Amino acid sequence: MTKCKLEYIWLDGYQPTQSLRSKTMVVEDFSGKVEDAKMWAFDGSSTEQAPGGSSDCLLQPVFVCPDPGRSGKSFLVMCEVLDSEGNPHRTNGRATIKDGDDDFWFGFEQEYTIWNPDTMKPIGFPVDGMPGPQGPYYCSVGHGKAVGRDIVEEHLQMCLDAGLNVEGINAEVMMGQWEFQIFAKGAQRAGDEVWIARYLLERVAEKYEMSINWHCKPMQGDWNGSGMHANFSNTTLRTCGSKEIYESICKAFEPRIKHHIDVYGADNDQRLTGLHETQSIDKFSYGVSDRGASIRIPIGTVKNGWKGWLEDRRPASNADPYMVASAIITTVKGAKLPVNA
């Protein structure tokens, strides 16, 4: 018999931004398959998900991958939260996704800031004052510019060892700000992998006595905020070959600004100002290769004969990828497409 460590991971009920929680189950000879991971429970009264008099919430495993941060046979188990009767909990964003056939593909560009808890500033920022203005830090190389690379590289390798489909990393515009990109075919799978990658990043940062700041505007002033740009497609977008269809889908987002902003992350008004490569939070626009638009039509999509994907640039770094995907899918499915396009 081989003892296996299973780290059950879920989202708590904290608002406006949910946090990750986890605990370990030790079992014998686990197969590594999600269907063989047992349902478990936790004290929802300690996570703002249940009252003390009826505190049990259930953990339904939905995604399993190897845990590269532990010795022995270890796994990470992403879970949905159910209430005591087995129904999706009100905090369960994954259950709202209507993509049963995995027709929607998502690529999330997750930005974040490595945060120094001693200075309460991004890593690399001086104790007193500010570093030089942004410009040299984006995709940078060199001491004093690419700050925190050890954490970033270790996190990337852990994600790859876990089998997550990370497609790249880069330093971002503000010092101490970085990004990783996750792609998956299927909205739920994309959300699962983003949350597991976030969890692994938190664990790596622990070791270096740093924390991860997911806030979309961790530094006020002339500094870029942090987003989680959502690149998405379905069969129509991947195959239509029609500018008219693309424009019809983009226009479907305009009357639903509030519906999207409500789930695109807390304090996003601090980031979506119309500056720093954003559109204003109360406006909607789209355009080819336009990083100041709400939705960017990538130049690659146009050059491929209007067959490709779209990028919603509004989701904040602290948004729930499940809720972001759910909102996008609802809007795209509701778009009125031209009959003869």
Tab-separated table of C-alpha atoms in Angstrom:
chain	number	residue	atom	x	y	z
A	1	MET	CA	0.000	0.000	0.000
A	2	THR	CA	1.299	3.453	-0.959
A	3	LYS	CA	0.225	6.436	1.095
A	4	CYS	CA	-0.865	9.319	-1.166
A	5	LYS	CA	-1.342	12.969	-0.240
A	6	LEU	CA	-4.326	14.681	-1.837
A	7	GLU	CA	-4.577	18.448	-1.415
A	8	TYR	CA	-8.246	19.429	-1.722
A	9	ILE	CA	-8.551	23.025	-2.972
A	10	TRP	CA	-11.652	25.224	-3.057
A	11	LEU	CA	-12.859	28.830	-3.105
A	12	ASP	CA	-14.225	30.357	0.076
A	13	GLY	CA	-17.151	32.734	0.502
A	14	TYR	CA	-15.251	35.959	1.110
A	15	GLN	CA	-16.566	38.954	-0.808
A	16	PRO	CA	-15.948	40.817	-3.002
A	17	THR	CA	-12.956	38.570	-3.782
A	18	GLN	CA	-12.856	34.875	-2.946
A	19	SER	CA	-9.731	33.288	-1.510
A	20	LEU	CA	-8.214	29.860	-1.971
A	21	ARG	CA	-8.505	27.284	0.819
A	22	SER	CA	-7.026	23.795	1.012
A	23	LYS	CA	-6.530	20.805	3.262
A	24	THR	CA	-4.864	17.411	2.930
A	25	MET	CA	-6.395	13.951	2.794
A	26	VAL	CA	-4.088	10.925	3.086
A	27	VAL	CA	-5.348	7.833	1.248
A	28	GLU	CA	-3.931	4.565	0.007
A	29	ASP	CA	-3.067	3.843	-3.637
A	30	PHE	CA	-4.864	6.746	-5.295
A	31	SER	CA	-5.187	6.293	-9.063
A	32	GLY	CA	-4.755	9.956	-9.978
A	33	LYS	CA	-8.191	9.999	-11.643
A	34	VAL	CA	-10.756	12.579	-10.616
A	35	GLU	CA	-13.519	9.978	-10.490
A	36	ASP	CA	-11.597	8.124	-7.773
A	37	ALA	CA	-11.246	11.197	-5.537
A	38	LYS	CA	-13.774	11.011	-2.703
A	39	MET	CA	-16.210	13.751	-1.882
A	40	TRP	CA	-15.148	15.505	1.312
A	41	ALA	CA	-16.516	18.187	3.635
A	42	PHE	CA	-15.347	21.270	5.504
A	43	ASP	CA	-16.513	23.783	8.087
A	44	GLY	CA	-18.316	26.413	6.056
A	45	SER	CA	-18.810	28.616	9.115
A	46	SER	CA	-15.058	29.321	9.021
A	47	THR	CA	-15.075	30.351	5.357
A	48	GLU	CA	-18.234	32.509	5.288
A	49	GLN	CA	-20.139	29.792	3.461
A	50	ALA	CA	-22.454	28.446	6.193
A	51	PRO	CA	-23.854	29.335	9.632
A	52	GLY	CA	-22.358	27.707	12.700
A	53	GLY	CA	-25.499	25.742	13.462
A	54	SER	CA	-25.418	24.020	10.070
A	55	SER	CA	-21.809	24.357	9.024
A	56	ASP	CA	-21.053	21.414	6.741
A	57	CYS	CA	-20.267	22.172	3.096
A	58	LEU	CA	-19.241	19.527	0.581
A	59	LEU	CA	-16.198	19.343	-1.676
A	60	GLN	CA	-16.867	17.749	-5.069
A	61	PRO	CA	-13.591	16.949	-6.905
A	62	VAL	CA	-13.627	18.214	-10.510
A	63	PHE	CA	-9.954	18.282	-11.556
A	64	VAL	CA	-6.877	16.343	-10.434
A	65	CYS	CA	-3.209	16.786	-11.312
A	66	PRO	CA	0.135	15.825	-9.760
A	67	ASP	CA	1.380	17.970	-6.876
A	68	PRO	CA	4.984	18.833	-7.806
A	69	GLY	CA	5.687	20.571	-4.512
A	70	ARG	CA	5.464	17.474	-2.331
A	71	SER	CA	7.542	14.337	-2.120
A	72	GLY	CA	5.983	10.938	-2.612
A	73	LYS	CA	2.777	10.297	-4.511
A	74	SER	CA	0.889	13.562	-4.199
A	75	PHE	CA	-1.957	15.251	-6.052
A	76	LEU	CA	-3.825	18.558	-6.246
A	77	VAL	CA	-7.619	18.196	-6.248
A	78	MET	CA	-9.650	21.209	-7.412
A	79	CYS	CA	-13.174	21.085	-6.010
A	80	GLU	CA	-16.556	22.682	-6.445
A	81	VAL	CA	-18.329	23.685	-3.244
A	82	LEU	CA	-21.775	22.144	-2.687
A	83	ASP	CA	-24.226	22.826	0.119
A	84	SER	CA	-25.136	20.125	2.625
A	85	GLU	CA	-27.846	18.831	0.273
A	86	GLY	CA	-25.436	18.424	-2.641
A	87	ASN	CA	-26.526	21.472	-4.644
A	88	PRO	CA	-24.041	24.010	-6.038
A	89	HIS	CA	-23.242	26.547	-3.333
A	90	ARG	CA	-24.090	30.201	-4.050
A	91	THR	CA	-20.307	30.871	-4.181
A	92	ASN	CA	-19.744	28.176	-6.816
A	93	GLY	CA	-18.936	30.057	-10.024
A	94	ARG	CA	-17.898	26.935	-11.907
A	95	ALA	CA	-21.445	25.574	-11.771
A	96	THR	CA	-22.756	28.614	-13.688
A	97	ILE	CA	-20.807	27.765	-16.861
A	98	LYS	CA	-23.057	26.566	-19.701
A	99	ASP	CA	-20.491	24.874	-21.935
A	100	GLY	CA	-21.365	21.193	-21.757
A	101	ASP	CA	-19.757	20.356	-25.108
A	102	ASP	CA	-16.516	22.296	-24.420
A	103	ASP	CA	-17.119	24.290	-27.599
A	104	PHE	CA	-15.621	27.387	-25.968
A	105	TRP	CA	-11.851	27.680	-25.681
A	106	PHE	CA	-10.283	30.144	-23.271
A	107	GLY	CA	-6.822	31.568	-22.862
A	108	PHE	CA	-6.393	33.643	-19.701
A	109	GLU	CA	-3.510	36.096	-19.321
A	110	GLN	CA	-3.097	36.208	-15.557
A	111	GLU	CA	-1.210	39.248	-14.282
A	112	TYR	CA	-0.144	39.543	-10.647
A	113	THR	CA	2.272	41.445	-8.424
A	114	ILE	CA	4.893	39.846	-6.203
A	115	TRP	CA	4.393	41.695	-2.934
A	116	ASN	CA	6.952	42.374	-0.220
A	117	PRO	CA	5.086	42.183	3.136
A	118	ASP	CA	7.909	44.032	4.910
A	119	THR	CA	7.678	47.153	2.743
A	120	MET	CA	4.020	46.708	1.679
A	121	LYS	CA	5.141	47.445	-1.864
A	122	PRO	CA	5.908	45.366	-4.968
A	123	ILE	CA	9.144	43.435	-4.840
A	124	GLY	CA	12.024	45.640	-5.978
A	125	PHE	CA	10.423	48.919	-4.902
A	126	PRO	CA	12.668	50.901	-2.543
A	127	VAL	CA	11.587	51.235	1.091
A	128	ASP	CA	11.378	54.992	0.663
A	129	GLY	CA	10.157	56.565	-2.538
A	130	MET	CA	9.557	54.942	-5.894
A	131	PRO	CA	11.663	53.255	-8.564
A	132	GLY	CA	12.183	54.821	-11.970
A	133	PRO	CA	9.033	55.215	-14.084
A	134	GLN	CA	7.671	52.237	-15.953
A	135	GLY	CA	9.012	51.520	-19.393
A	136	PRO	CA	12.112	49.349	-18.891
A	137	TYR	CA	10.392	46.622	-16.843
A	138	TYR	CA	8.108	45.058	-19.479
A	139	CYS	CA	9.610	41.779	-20.764
A	140	SER	CA	12.843	42.956	-19.149
A	141	VAL	CA	16.160	41.273	-18.501
A	142	GLY	CA	18.699	42.331	-15.917
A	143	HIS	CA	19.209	43.223	-12.275
A	144	GLY	CA	16.951	46.002	-11.052
A	145	LYS	CA	14.467	45.471	-13.861
A	146	ALA	CA	13.325	41.819	-13.901
A	147	VAL	CA	12.759	41.553	-10.146
A	148	GLY	CA	11.393	38.322	-8.672
A	149	ARG	CA	12.456	36.011	-11.484
A	150	ASP	CA	13.376	33.148	-9.113
A	151	ILE	CA	9.779	32.939	-7.910
A	152	VAL	CA	8.399	33.196	-11.441
A	153	GLU	CA	10.665	30.513	-12.891
A	154	GLU	CA	10.017	28.094	-10.041
A	155	HIS	CA	6.291	28.620	-10.423
A	156	LEU	CA	6.439	27.986	-14.171
A	157	GLN	CA	8.270	24.704	-13.661
A	158	MET	CA	5.830	23.589	-10.981
A	159	CYS	CA	2.901	24.286	-13.308
A	160	LEU	CA	4.515	22.294	-16.112
A	161	ASP	CA	5.337	19.436	-13.739
A	162	ALA	CA	1.694	19.441	-12.655
A	163	GLY	CA	0.629	19.067	-16.284
A	164	LEU	CA	-0.997	22.491	-16.574
A	165	ASN	CA	-1.108	24.003	-20.043
A	166	VAL	CA	0.905	27.145	-19.348
A	167	GLU	CA	1.732	28.758	-22.672
A	168	GLY	CA	4.127	31.441	-21.489
A	169	ILE	CA	5.303	33.941	-18.891
A	170	ASN	CA	6.665	37.483	-19.027
A	171	ALA	CA	7.554	40.442	-16.855
A	172	GLU	CA	4.856	43.106	-17.022
A	173	VAL	CA	4.873	46.895	-17.236
A	174	MET	CA	5.226	47.705	-13.520
A	175	MET	CA	8.281	46.557	-11.573
A	176	GLY	CA	7.459	43.369	-9.667
A	177	GLN	CA	4.449	42.659	-11.903
A	178	TRP	CA	4.430	39.424	-13.921
A	179	GLU	CA	2.085	37.338	-16.030
A	180	PHE	CA	1.436	33.721	-16.949
A	181	GLN	CA	-0.886	32.467	-19.661
A	182	ILE	CA	-3.147	29.397	-19.426
A	183	PHE	CA	-5.069	27.902	-22.359
A	184	ALA	CA	-7.629	25.108	-22.352
A	185	LYS	CA	-10.323	23.708	-24.599
A	186	GLY	CA	-13.400	23.958	-22.399
A	187	ALA	CA	-14.325	26.830	-20.085
A	188	GLN	CA	-14.404	24.780	-16.905
A	189	ARG	CA	-11.026	23.218	-17.632
A	190	ALA	CA	-9.547	26.664	-18.268
A	191	GLY	CA	-10.871	27.922	-14.941
A	192	ASP	CA	-9.617	24.816	-13.120
A	193	GLU	CA	-6.109	25.290	-14.460
A	194	VAL	CA	-5.992	29.007	-13.659
A	195	TRP	CA	-7.039	28.362	-10.064
A	196	ILE	CA	-4.513	25.549	-9.629
A	197	ALA	CA	-1.799	27.795	-11.106
A	198	ARG	CA	-2.776	30.564	-8.681
A	199	TYR	CA	-2.599	28.091	-5.810
A	200	LEU	CA	0.882	26.936	-6.827
A	201	LEU	CA	2.062	30.543	-7.135
A	202	GLU	CA	0.887	31.271	-3.603
A	203	ARG	CA	2.794	28.231	-2.354
A	204	VAL	CA	6.014	29.198	-4.129
A	205	ALA	CA	5.785	32.738	-2.746
A	206	GLU	CA	5.383	31.334	0.776
A	207	LYS	CA	8.822	29.743	0.524
A	208	TYR	CA	10.426	33.067	-0.382
A	209	GLU	CA	8.500	34.886	2.383
A	210	MET	CA	6.712	36.939	-0.233
A	211	SER	CA	3.025	37.159	-1.007
A	212	ILE	CA	1.033	37.503	-4.225
A	213	ASN	CA	-1.073	40.613	-4.641
A	214	TRP	CA	-4.000	39.883	-6.959
A	215	HIS	CA	-5.491	43.371	-6.649
A	216	CYS	CA	-6.059	45.041	-10.007
A	217	LYS	CA	-4.456	48.338	-8.938
A	218	PRO	CA	-1.975	47.549	-6.166
A	219	MET	CA	-0.062	50.817	-6.684
A	220	GLN	CA	-1.858	54.088	-7.228
A	221	GLY	CA	-0.386	56.622	-9.621
A	222	ASP	CA	1.213	56.252	-13.022
A	223	TRP	CA	1.504	52.473	-12.857
A	224	ASN	CA	-0.295	49.883	-14.960
A	225	GLY	CA	-2.965	47.878	-13.197
A	226	SER	CA	-3.187	44.100	-13.313
A	227	GLY	CA	-5.671	42.299	-15.538
A	228	MET	CA	-6.674	38.815	-16.569
A	229	HIS	CA	-7.359	39.301	-20.267
A	230	ALA	CA	-9.749	36.628	-21.537
A	231	ASN	CA	-9.047	35.286	-25.027
A	232	PHE	CA	-11.999	33.218	-26.222
A	233	SER	CA	-13.459	31.436	-29.209
A	234	ASN	CA	-16.120	28.960	-30.159
A	235	THR	CA	-16.686	27.046	-33.393
A	236	THR	CA	-18.332	30.080	-34.981
A	237	LEU	CA	-15.410	32.401	-34.237
A	238	ARG	CA	-12.852	29.785	-35.251
A	239	THR	CA	-14.442	28.983	-38.600
A	240	CYS	CA	-16.865	31.701	-39.780
A	241	GLY	CA	-14.514	33.746	-41.976
A	242	SER	CA	-16.850	36.715	-41.624
A	243	LYS	CA	-16.095	40.238	-40.424
A	244	GLU	CA	-19.834	40.819	-40.069
A	245	ILE	CA	-20.223	37.901	-37.652
A	246	TYR	CA	-17.288	39.110	-35.576
A	247	GLU	CA	-18.769	42.591	-35.364
A	248	SER	CA	-22.181	41.182	-34.421
A	249	ILE	CA	-20.651	39.214	-31.560
A	250	CYS	CA	-18.661	42.234	-30.366
A	251	LYS	CA	-21.769	44.426	-30.463
A	252	ALA	CA	-23.632	41.888	-28.291
A	253	PHE	CA	-21.348	42.878	-25.411
A	254	GLU	CA	-22.246	46.584	-25.478
A	255	PRO	CA	-25.701	46.455	-23.831
A	256	ARG	CA	-24.356	44.050	-21.185
A	257	ILE	CA	-21.595	46.230	-19.711
A	258	LYS	CA	-22.908	45.946	-16.139
A	259	HIS	CA	-23.468	42.194	-16.433
A	260	HIS	CA	-19.798	41.739	-17.267
A	261	ILE	CA	-18.268	44.344	-14.974
A	262	ASP	CA	-20.186	42.849	-12.023
A	263	VAL	CA	-18.117	39.643	-12.343
A	264	TYR	CA	-14.890	41.070	-13.771
A	265	GLY	CA	-13.257	41.702	-10.403
A	266	ALA	CA	-13.426	44.035	-7.416
A	267	ASP	CA	-12.161	47.628	-7.631
A	268	ASN	CA	-11.885	47.385	-11.401
A	269	ASP	CA	-12.878	51.046	-11.621
A	270	GLN	CA	-9.379	51.837	-10.339
A	271	ARG	CA	-7.902	50.004	-13.337
A	272	LEU	CA	-10.376	50.651	-16.170
A	273	THR	CA	-9.837	54.393	-16.394
A	274	GLY	CA	-9.202	54.828	-20.104
A	275	LEU	CA	-5.477	55.071	-19.373
A	276	HIS	CA	-2.714	52.454	-19.189
A	277	GLU	CA	-4.043	50.365	-22.094
A	278	THR	CA	-7.664	50.228	-20.907
A	279	GLN	CA	-11.086	51.500	-21.916
A	280	SER	CA	-13.166	53.340	-19.294
A	281	ILE	CA	-15.242	51.032	-17.118
A	282	ASP	CA	-18.568	52.605	-18.190
A	283	LYS	CA	-17.829	52.557	-21.917
A	284	PHE	CA	-17.597	49.821	-24.517
A	285	SER	CA	-15.515	49.669	-27.668
A	286	TYR	CA	-13.907	47.112	-29.931
A	287	GLY	CA	-11.255	47.321	-32.585
A	288	VAL	CA	-8.596	45.471	-34.512
A	289	SER	CA	-5.308	45.385	-32.601
A	290	ASP	CA	-6.634	48.036	-30.200
A	291	ARG	CA	-5.321	47.542	-26.653
A	292	GLY	CA	-7.297	50.544	-25.489
A	293	ALA	CA	-10.575	48.872	-26.440
A	294	SER	CA	-12.876	46.772	-24.290
A	295	ILE	CA	-12.545	43.923	-26.778
A	296	ARG	CA	-9.541	43.601	-29.051
A	297	ILE	CA	-9.818	41.766	-32.357
A	298	PRO	CA	-6.335	40.246	-32.750
A	299	ILE	CA	-4.548	41.030	-35.991
A	300	GLY	CA	-3.903	37.292	-36.370
A	301	THR	CA	-7.645	36.671	-36.548
A	302	VAL	CA	-8.027	39.213	-39.350
A	303	LYS	CA	-5.041	37.936	-41.303
A	304	ASN	CA	-6.427	34.416	-40.995
A	305	GLY	CA	-9.542	35.484	-42.884
A	306	TRP	CA	-11.621	36.339	-39.816
A	307	LYS	CA	-11.120	32.919	-38.293
A	308	GLY	CA	-9.738	32.956	-34.752
A	309	TRP	CA	-10.635	34.493	-31.411
A	310	LEU	CA	-11.442	37.668	-29.480
A	311	GLU	CA	-9.818	39.196	-26.402
A	312	ASP	CA	-11.909	40.793	-23.649
A	313	ARG	CA	-9.408	43.088	-21.931
A	314	ARG	CA	-11.656	44.129	-19.059
A	315	PRO	CA	-11.385	41.256	-16.533
A	316	ALA	CA	-9.237	42.201	-13.548
A	317	SER	CA	-6.436	40.113	-12.102
A	318	ASN	CA	-8.597	39.278	-9.065
A	319	ALA	CA	-11.595	38.075	-11.099
A	320	ASP	CA	-12.869	34.507	-10.913
A	321	PRO	CA	-12.099	32.885	-14.296
A	322	TYR	CA	-15.165	30.673	-13.916
A	323	MET	CA	-17.457	33.706	-13.634
A	324	VAL	CA	-15.659	35.544	-16.441
A	325	ALA	CA	-16.067	32.577	-18.773
A	326	SER	CA	-19.699	32.124	-17.777
A	327	ALA	CA	-20.553	35.734	-18.612
A	328	ILE	CA	-18.733	35.648	-21.960
A	329	ILE	CA	-20.400	32.402	-23.007
A	330	THR	CA	-23.865	33.773	-22.171
A	331	THR	CA	-23.258	36.922	-24.210
A	332	VAL	CA	-21.777	35.159	-27.223
A	333	LYS	CA	-24.601	32.620	-27.315
A	334	GLY	CA	-27.122	35.466	-27.203
A	335	ALA	CA	-25.588	37.403	-30.109
A	336	LYS	CA	-27.824	37.948	-33.135
A	337	LEU	CA	-25.775	36.856	-36.116
A	338	PRO	CA	-26.376	38.011	-39.697
A	339	VAL	CA	-28.220	35.374	-41.702
A	340	ASN	CA	-26.295	35.763	-44.955
A	341	ALA	CA	-22.820	36.463	-43.567
